[in-house]
PDB file of C-alpha atoms in Angstrom:
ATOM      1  CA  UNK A 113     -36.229 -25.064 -10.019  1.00  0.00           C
ATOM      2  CA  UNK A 114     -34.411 -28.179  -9.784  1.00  0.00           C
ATOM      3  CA  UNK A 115     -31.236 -29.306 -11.093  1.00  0.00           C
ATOM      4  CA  UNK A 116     -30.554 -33.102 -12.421  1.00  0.00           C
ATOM      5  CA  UNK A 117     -29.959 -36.136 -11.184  1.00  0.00           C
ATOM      6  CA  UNK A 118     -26.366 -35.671 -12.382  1.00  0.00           C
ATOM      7  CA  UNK A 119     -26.033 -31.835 -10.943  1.00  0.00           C
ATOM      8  CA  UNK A 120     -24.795 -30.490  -7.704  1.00  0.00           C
ATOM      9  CA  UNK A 121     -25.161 -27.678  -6.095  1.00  0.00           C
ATOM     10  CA  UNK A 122     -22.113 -25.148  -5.631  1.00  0.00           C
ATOM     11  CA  UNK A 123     -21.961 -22.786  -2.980  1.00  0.00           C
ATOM     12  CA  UNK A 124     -20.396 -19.853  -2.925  1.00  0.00           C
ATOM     13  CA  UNK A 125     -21.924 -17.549  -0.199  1.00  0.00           C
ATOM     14  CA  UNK A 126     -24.406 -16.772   2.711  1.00  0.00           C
ATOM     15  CA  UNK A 127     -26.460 -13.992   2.961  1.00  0.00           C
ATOM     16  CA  UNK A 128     -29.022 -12.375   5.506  1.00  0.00           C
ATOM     17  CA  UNK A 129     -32.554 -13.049   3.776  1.00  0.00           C
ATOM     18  CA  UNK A 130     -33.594  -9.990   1.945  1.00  0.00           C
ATOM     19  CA  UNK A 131     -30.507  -8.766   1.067  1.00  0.00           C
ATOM     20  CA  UNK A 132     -29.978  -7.944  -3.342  1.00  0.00           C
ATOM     21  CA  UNK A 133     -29.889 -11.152  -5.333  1.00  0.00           C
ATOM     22  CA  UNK A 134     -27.364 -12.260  -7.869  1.00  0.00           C
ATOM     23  CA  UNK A 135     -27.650 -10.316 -11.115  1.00  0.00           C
ATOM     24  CA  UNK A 136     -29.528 -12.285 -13.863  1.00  0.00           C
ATOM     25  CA  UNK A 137     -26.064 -11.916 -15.897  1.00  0.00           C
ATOM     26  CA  UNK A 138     -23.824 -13.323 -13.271  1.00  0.00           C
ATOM     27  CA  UNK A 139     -22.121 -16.493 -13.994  1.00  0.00           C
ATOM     28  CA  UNK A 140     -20.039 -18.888 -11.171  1.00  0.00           C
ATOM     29  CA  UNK A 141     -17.915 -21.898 -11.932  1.00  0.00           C
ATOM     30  CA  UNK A 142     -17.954 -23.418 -14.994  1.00  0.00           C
ATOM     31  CA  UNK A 143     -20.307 -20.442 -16.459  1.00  0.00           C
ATOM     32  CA  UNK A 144     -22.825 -22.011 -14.745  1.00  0.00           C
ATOM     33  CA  UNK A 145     -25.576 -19.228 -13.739  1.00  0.00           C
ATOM     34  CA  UNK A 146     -25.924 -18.087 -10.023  1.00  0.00           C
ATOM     35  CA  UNK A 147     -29.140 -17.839  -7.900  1.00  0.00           C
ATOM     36  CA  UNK A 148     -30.302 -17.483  -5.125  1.00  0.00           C
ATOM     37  CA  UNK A 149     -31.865 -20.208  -1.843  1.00  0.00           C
ATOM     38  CA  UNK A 150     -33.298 -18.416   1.103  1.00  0.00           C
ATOM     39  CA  UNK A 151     -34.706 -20.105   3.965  1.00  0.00           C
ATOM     40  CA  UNK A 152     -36.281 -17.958   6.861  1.00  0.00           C
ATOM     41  CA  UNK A 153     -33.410 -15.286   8.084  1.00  0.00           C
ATOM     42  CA  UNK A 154     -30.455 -16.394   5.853  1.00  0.00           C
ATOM     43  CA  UNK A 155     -30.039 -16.590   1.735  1.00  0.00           C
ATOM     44  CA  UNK A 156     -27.686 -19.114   0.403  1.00  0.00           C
ATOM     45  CA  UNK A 157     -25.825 -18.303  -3.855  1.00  0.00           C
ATOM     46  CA  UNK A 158     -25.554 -20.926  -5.766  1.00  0.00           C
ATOM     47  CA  UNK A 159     -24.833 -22.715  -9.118  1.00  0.00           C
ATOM     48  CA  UNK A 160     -26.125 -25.611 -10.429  1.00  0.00           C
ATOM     49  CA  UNK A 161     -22.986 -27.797 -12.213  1.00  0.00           C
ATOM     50  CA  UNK A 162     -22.748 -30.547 -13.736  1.00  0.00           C
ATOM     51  CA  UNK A 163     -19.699 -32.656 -11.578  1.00  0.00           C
ATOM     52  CA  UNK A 164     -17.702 -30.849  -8.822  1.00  0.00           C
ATOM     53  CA  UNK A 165     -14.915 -28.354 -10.067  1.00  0.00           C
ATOM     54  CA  UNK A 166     -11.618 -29.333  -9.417  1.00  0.00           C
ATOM     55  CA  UNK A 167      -9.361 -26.781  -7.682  1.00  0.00           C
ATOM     56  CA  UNK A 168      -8.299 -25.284 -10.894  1.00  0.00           C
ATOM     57  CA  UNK A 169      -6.799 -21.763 -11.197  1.00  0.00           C
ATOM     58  CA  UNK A 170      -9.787 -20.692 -13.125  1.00  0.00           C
ATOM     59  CA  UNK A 171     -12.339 -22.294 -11.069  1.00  0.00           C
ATOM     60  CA  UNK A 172     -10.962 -20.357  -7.973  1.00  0.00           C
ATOM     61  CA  UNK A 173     -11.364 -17.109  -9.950  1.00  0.00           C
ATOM     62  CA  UNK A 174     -14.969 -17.826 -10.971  1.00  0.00           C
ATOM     63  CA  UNK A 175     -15.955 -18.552  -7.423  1.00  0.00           C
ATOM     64  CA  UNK A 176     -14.053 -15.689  -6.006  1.00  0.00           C
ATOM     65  CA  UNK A 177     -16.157 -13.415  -8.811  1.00  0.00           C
ATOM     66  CA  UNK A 178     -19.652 -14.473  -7.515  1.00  0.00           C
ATOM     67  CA  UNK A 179     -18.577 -13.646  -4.246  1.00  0.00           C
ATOM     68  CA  UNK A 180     -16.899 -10.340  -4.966  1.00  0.00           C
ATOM     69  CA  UNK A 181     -20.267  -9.470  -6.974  1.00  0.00           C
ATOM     70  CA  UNK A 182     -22.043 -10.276  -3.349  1.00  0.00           C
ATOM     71  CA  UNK A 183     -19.971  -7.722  -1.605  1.00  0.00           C
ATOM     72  CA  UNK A 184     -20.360  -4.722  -3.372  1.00  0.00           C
ATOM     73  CA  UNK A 185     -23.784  -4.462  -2.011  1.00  0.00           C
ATOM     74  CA  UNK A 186     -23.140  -5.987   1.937  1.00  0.00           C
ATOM     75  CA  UNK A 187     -20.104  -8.122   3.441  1.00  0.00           C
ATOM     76  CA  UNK A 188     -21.356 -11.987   2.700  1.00  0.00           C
ATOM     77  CA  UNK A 189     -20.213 -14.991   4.385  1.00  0.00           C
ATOM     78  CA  UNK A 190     -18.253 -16.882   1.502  1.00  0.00           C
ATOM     79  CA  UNK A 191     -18.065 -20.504   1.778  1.00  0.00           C
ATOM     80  CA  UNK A 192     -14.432 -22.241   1.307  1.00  0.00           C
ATOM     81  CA  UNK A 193     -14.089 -23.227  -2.683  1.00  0.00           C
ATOM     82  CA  UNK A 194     -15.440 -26.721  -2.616  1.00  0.00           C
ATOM     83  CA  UNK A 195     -18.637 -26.406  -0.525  1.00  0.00           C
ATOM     84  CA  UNK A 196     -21.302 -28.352  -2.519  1.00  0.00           C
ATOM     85  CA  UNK A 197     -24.998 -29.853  -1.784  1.00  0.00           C
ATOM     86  CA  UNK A 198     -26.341 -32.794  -3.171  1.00  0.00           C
ATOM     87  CA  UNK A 199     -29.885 -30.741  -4.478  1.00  0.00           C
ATOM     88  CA  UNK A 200     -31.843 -27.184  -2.680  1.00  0.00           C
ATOM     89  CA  UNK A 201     -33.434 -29.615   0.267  1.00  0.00           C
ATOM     90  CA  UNK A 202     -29.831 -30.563   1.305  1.00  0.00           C
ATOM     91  CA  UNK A 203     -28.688 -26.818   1.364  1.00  0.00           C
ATOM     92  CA  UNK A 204     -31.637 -25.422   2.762  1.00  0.00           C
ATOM     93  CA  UNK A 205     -31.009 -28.183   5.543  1.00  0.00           C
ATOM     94  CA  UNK A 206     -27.585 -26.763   6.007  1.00  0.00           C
ATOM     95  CA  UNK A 207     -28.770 -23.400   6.390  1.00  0.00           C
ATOM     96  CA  UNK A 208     -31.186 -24.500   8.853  1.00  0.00           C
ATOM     97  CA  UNK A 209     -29.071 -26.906  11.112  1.00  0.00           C
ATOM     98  CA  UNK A 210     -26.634 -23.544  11.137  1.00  0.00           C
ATOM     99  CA  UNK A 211     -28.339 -21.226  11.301  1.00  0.00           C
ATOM    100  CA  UNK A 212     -27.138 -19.307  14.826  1.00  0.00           C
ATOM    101  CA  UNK A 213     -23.871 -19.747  13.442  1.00  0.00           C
ATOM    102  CA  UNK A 214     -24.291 -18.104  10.143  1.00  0.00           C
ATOM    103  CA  UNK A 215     -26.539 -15.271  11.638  1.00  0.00           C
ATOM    104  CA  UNK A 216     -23.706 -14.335  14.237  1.00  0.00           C
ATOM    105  CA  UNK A 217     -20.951 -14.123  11.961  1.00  0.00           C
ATOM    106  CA  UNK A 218     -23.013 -11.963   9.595  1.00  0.00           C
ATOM    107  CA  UNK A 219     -23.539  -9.607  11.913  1.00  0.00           C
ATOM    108  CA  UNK A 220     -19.863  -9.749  13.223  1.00  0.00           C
ATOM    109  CA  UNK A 221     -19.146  -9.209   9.527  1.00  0.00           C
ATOM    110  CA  UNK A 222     -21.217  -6.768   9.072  1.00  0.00           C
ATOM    111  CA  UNK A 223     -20.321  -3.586   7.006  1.00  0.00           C
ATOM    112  CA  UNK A 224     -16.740  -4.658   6.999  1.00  0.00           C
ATOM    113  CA  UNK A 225     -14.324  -6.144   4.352  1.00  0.00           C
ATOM    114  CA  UNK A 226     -10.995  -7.628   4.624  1.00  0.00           C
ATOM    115  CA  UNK A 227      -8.171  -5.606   4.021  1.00  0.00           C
ATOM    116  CA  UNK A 228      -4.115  -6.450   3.548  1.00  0.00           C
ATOM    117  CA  UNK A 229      -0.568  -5.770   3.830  1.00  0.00           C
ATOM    118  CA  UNK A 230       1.734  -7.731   1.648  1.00  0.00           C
ATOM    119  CA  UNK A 231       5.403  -7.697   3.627  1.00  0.00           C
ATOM    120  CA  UNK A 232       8.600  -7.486   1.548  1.00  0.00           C
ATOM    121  CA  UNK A 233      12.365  -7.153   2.667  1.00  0.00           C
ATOM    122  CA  UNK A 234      13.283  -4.146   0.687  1.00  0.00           C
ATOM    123  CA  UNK A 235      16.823  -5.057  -1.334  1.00  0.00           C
ATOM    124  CA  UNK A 236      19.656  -3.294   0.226  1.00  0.00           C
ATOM    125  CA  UNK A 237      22.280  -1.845  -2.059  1.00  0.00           C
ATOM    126  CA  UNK A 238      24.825  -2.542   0.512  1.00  0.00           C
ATOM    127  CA  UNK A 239      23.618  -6.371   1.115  1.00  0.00           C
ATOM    128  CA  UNK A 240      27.004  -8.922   0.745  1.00  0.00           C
ATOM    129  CA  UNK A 241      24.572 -11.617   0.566  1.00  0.00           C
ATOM    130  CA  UNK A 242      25.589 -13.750  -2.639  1.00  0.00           C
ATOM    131  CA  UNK A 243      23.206 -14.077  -5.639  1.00  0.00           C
ATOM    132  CA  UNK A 244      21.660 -16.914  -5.500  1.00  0.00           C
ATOM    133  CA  UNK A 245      22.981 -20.022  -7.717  1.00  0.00           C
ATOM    134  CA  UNK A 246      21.324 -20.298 -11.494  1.00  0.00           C
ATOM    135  CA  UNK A 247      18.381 -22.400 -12.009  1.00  0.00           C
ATOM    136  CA  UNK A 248      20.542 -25.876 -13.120  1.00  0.00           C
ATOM    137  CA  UNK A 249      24.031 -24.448 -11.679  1.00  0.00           C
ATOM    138  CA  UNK A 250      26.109 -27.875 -10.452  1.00  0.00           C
ATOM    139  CA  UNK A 251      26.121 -28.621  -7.089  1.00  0.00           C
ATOM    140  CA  UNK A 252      28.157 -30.972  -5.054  1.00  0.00           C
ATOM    141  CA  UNK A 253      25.856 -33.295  -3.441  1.00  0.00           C
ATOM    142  CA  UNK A 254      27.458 -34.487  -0.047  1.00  0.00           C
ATOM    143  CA  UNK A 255      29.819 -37.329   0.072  1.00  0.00           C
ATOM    144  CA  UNK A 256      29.102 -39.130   3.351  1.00  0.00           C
ATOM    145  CA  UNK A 257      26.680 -39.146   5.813  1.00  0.00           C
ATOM    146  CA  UNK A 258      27.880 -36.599   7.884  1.00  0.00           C
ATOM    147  CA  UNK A 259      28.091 -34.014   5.190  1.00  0.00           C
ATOM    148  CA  UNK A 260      24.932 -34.562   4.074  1.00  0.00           C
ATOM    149  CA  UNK A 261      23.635 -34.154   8.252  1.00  0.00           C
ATOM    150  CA  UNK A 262      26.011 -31.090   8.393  1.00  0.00           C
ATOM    151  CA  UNK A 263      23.942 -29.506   5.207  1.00  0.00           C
ATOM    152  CA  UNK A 264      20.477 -30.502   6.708  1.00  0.00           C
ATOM    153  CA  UNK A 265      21.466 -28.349   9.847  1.00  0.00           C
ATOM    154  CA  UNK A 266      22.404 -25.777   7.883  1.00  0.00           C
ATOM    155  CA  UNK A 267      19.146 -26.024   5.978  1.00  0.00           C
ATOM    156  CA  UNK A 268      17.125 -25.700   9.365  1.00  0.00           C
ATOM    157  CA  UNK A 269      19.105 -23.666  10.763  1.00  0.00           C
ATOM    158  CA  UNK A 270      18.667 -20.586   8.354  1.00  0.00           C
ATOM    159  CA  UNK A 271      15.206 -21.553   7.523  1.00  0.00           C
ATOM    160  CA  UNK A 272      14.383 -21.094  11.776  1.00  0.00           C
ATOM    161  CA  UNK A 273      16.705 -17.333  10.939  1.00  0.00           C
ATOM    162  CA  UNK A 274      13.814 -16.647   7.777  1.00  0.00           C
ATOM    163  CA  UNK A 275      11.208 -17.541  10.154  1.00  0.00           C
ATOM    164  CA  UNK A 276      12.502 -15.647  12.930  1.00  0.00           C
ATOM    165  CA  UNK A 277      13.140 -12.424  10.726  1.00  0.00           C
ATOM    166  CA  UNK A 278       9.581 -13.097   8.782  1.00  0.00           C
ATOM    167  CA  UNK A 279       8.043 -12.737  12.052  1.00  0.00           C
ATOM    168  CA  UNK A 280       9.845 -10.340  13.572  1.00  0.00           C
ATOM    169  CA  UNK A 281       8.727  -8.048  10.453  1.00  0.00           C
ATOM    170  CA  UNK A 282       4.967  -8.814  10.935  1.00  0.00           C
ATOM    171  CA  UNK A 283       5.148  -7.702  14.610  1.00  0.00           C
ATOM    172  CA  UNK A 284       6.717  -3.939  13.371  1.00  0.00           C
ATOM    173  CA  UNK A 285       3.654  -3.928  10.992  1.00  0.00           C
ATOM    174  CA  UNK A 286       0.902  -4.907  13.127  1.00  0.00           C
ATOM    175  CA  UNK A 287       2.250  -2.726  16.196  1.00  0.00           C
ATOM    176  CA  UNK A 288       1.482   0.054  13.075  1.00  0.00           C
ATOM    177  CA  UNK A 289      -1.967  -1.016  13.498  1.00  0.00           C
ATOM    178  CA  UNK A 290      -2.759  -1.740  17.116  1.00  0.00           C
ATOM    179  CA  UNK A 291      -4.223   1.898  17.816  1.00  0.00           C
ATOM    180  CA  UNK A 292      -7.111   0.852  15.503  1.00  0.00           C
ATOM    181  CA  UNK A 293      -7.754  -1.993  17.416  1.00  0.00           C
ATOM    182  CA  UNK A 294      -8.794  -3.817  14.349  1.00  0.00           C
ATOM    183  CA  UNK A 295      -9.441  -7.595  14.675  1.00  0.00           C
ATOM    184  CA  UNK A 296      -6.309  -9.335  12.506  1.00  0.00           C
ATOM    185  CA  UNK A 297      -4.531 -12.421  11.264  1.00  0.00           C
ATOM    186  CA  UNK A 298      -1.580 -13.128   9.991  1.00  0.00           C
ATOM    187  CA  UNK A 299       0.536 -15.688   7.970  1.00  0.00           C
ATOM    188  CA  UNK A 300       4.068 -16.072   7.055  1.00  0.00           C
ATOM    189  CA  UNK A 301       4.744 -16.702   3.277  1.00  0.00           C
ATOM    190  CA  UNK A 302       7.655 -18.485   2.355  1.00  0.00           C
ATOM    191  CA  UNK A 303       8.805 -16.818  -1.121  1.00  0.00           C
ATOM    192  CA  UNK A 304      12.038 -14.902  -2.258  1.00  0.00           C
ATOM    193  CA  UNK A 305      11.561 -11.574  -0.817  1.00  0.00           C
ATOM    194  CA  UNK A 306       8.171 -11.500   0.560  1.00  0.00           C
ATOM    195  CA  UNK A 307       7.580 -11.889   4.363  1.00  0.00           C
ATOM    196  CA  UNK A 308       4.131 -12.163   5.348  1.00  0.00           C
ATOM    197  CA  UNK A 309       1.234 -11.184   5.031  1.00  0.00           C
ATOM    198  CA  UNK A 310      -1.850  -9.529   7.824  1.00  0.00           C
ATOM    199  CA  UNK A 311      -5.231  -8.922   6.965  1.00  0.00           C
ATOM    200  CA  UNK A 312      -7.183  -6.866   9.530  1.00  0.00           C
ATOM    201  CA  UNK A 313     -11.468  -6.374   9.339  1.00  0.00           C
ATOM    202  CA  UNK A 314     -11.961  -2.996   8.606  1.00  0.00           C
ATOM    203  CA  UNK A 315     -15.167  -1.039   8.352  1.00  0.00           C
ATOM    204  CA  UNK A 316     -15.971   0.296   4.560  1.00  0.00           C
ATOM    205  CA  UNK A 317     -16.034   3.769   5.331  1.00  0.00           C
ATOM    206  CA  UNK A 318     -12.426   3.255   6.817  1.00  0.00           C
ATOM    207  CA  UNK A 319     -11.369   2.181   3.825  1.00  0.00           C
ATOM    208  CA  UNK A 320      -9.464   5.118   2.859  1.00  0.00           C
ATOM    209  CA  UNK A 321      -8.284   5.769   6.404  1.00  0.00           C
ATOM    210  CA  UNK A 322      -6.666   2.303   6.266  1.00  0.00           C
ATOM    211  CA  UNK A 323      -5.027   2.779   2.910  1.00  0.00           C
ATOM    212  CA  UNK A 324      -3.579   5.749   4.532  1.00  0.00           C
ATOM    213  CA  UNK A 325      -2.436   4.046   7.180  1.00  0.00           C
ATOM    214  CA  UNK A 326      -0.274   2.094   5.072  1.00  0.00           C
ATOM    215  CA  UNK A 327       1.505   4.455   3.311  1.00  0.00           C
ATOM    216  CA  UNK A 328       2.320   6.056   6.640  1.00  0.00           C
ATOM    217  CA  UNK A 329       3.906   3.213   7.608  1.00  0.00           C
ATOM    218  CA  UNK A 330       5.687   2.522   4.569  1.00  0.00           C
ATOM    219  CA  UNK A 331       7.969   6.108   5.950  1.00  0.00           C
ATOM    220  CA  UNK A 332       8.926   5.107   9.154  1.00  0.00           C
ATOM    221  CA  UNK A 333       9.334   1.374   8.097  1.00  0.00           C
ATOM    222  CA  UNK A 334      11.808   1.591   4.773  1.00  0.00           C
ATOM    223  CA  UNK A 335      13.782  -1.362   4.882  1.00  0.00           C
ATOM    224  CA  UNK A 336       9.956  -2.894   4.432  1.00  0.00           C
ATOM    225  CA  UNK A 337       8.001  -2.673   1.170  1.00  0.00           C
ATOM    226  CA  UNK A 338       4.504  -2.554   2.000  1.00  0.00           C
ATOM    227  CA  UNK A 339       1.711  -2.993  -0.177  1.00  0.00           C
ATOM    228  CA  UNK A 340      -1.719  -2.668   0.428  1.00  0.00           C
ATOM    229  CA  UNK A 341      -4.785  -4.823  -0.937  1.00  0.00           C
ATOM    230  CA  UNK A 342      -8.189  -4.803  -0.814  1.00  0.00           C
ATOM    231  CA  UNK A 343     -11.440  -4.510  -0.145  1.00  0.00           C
ATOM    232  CA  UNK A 344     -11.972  -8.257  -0.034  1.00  0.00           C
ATOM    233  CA  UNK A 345     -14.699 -10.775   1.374  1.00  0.00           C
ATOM    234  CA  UNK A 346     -13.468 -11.661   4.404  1.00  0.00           C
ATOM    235  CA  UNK A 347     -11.980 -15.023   4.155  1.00  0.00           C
ATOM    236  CA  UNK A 348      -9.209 -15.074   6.637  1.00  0.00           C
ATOM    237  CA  UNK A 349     -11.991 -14.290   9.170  1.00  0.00           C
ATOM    238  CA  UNK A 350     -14.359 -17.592   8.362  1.00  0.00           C
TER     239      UNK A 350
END
């Protein structure tokens, strides 16, 4: 089967050839139905659409479905939202031209999801820190050029202090971790409250082991509010 001169292909994830096909039932972006390309070794799900999605919120959570459907059977490769081929020929070429590349990080992959820690400062009771000003509150905007420099250093200068404590806070969680010897990343997220977050590869039947770990660390780290997440595909590691 072919798709239209108007249709692209969407692509959602690689697979090793052989491995269970999309359900007849499941739909991708844009309801569009998913199947399934293989070529040789690897197997490549798709969806035939008519233009490609933009990066609406709803488009994001019909890709991520296709490729959480792949992973309850084995850990796929998912492709970055976005990843689309002009008809099957130019997939199947991408496969091929790729094909060492996808195979190793399959089997680097392999019988492993991504797990998570969300990092929070926990609120302290005994905090003098000011709440913060209403959403439309006046403020005094500076009156000459050196207030308004004297405000932008202040502005750096505590958002270097975030950073600094942010990071700081990652490094107590991970060192929770570094007996497992897990492979990990980490990014710092710049919201009211939350830190950071690290994602480590974990093997499925560790799954519960892991989830444990957390809530160990969540009693000898308490100014921290941990939260675990998970199993995912393993984005962060792609």
């Amino acid at each position: 089967m072919t798709g239209t001169a108007a249709e692209v292909l969407h692509g959602y994830c690689v697979r090793h050839a052989g491995d269970p096909a999309p359900d007849s039932s499941l739909t991708g972006v844009l309801g569009a139905g998913v199947r399934l390309l293989e070529d040789d070794e690897l197997g490549l799900w798709v969806s035939y659409v008519e233009h490609r999605p933009g990066l609406a919120e709803g488009h994001l959570r019909e890709h991520d479905r296709v490729v959480r459907s792949a992973l309850r059977s084995c850990t796929p490769l998912p492709l970055r939202f976005g990843a689309t081929f002009s008809d099957e020929a130019a997939a199947l070429v991408v496969l091929r031209e790729r094909r060492e590349q996808f195979s190793v990080s399959l089997s680097e992959l392999a019988n492993r999801v991504e797990m998570g820690v969300r990092i929070s400062q926990v609120p302290s009771s005994r905090s003098t820190t000011p709440d913060p000003e209403p959403a439309g509150a006046a403020v005094n905007p500076p009156r000459t050029g050196r207030e308004y420099l004297e405000a932008r250093r202040r502005e750096m200068e505590a958002a270097a202090s975030a950073k600094a404590a942010a990071e700081q806070a990652l490094d107590r969680v991970a060192a929770g971790f570094a007996d497992l010897d897990l492979p990990s990343r980490r990014e710092i997220v710049p919201q009211e409250r939350v830190l950071g977050l690290v994602a480590h590869l974990v093997h499925r039947q560790q799954i519960g082991n892991y989830r444990h770990r957390v809530l160990q660390l969540k009693q000898t780290l308490p100014d921290l509010d941990l939260v675990a997440s998970g199993p995912w595909a393993p984005y962060s590691f792609v």
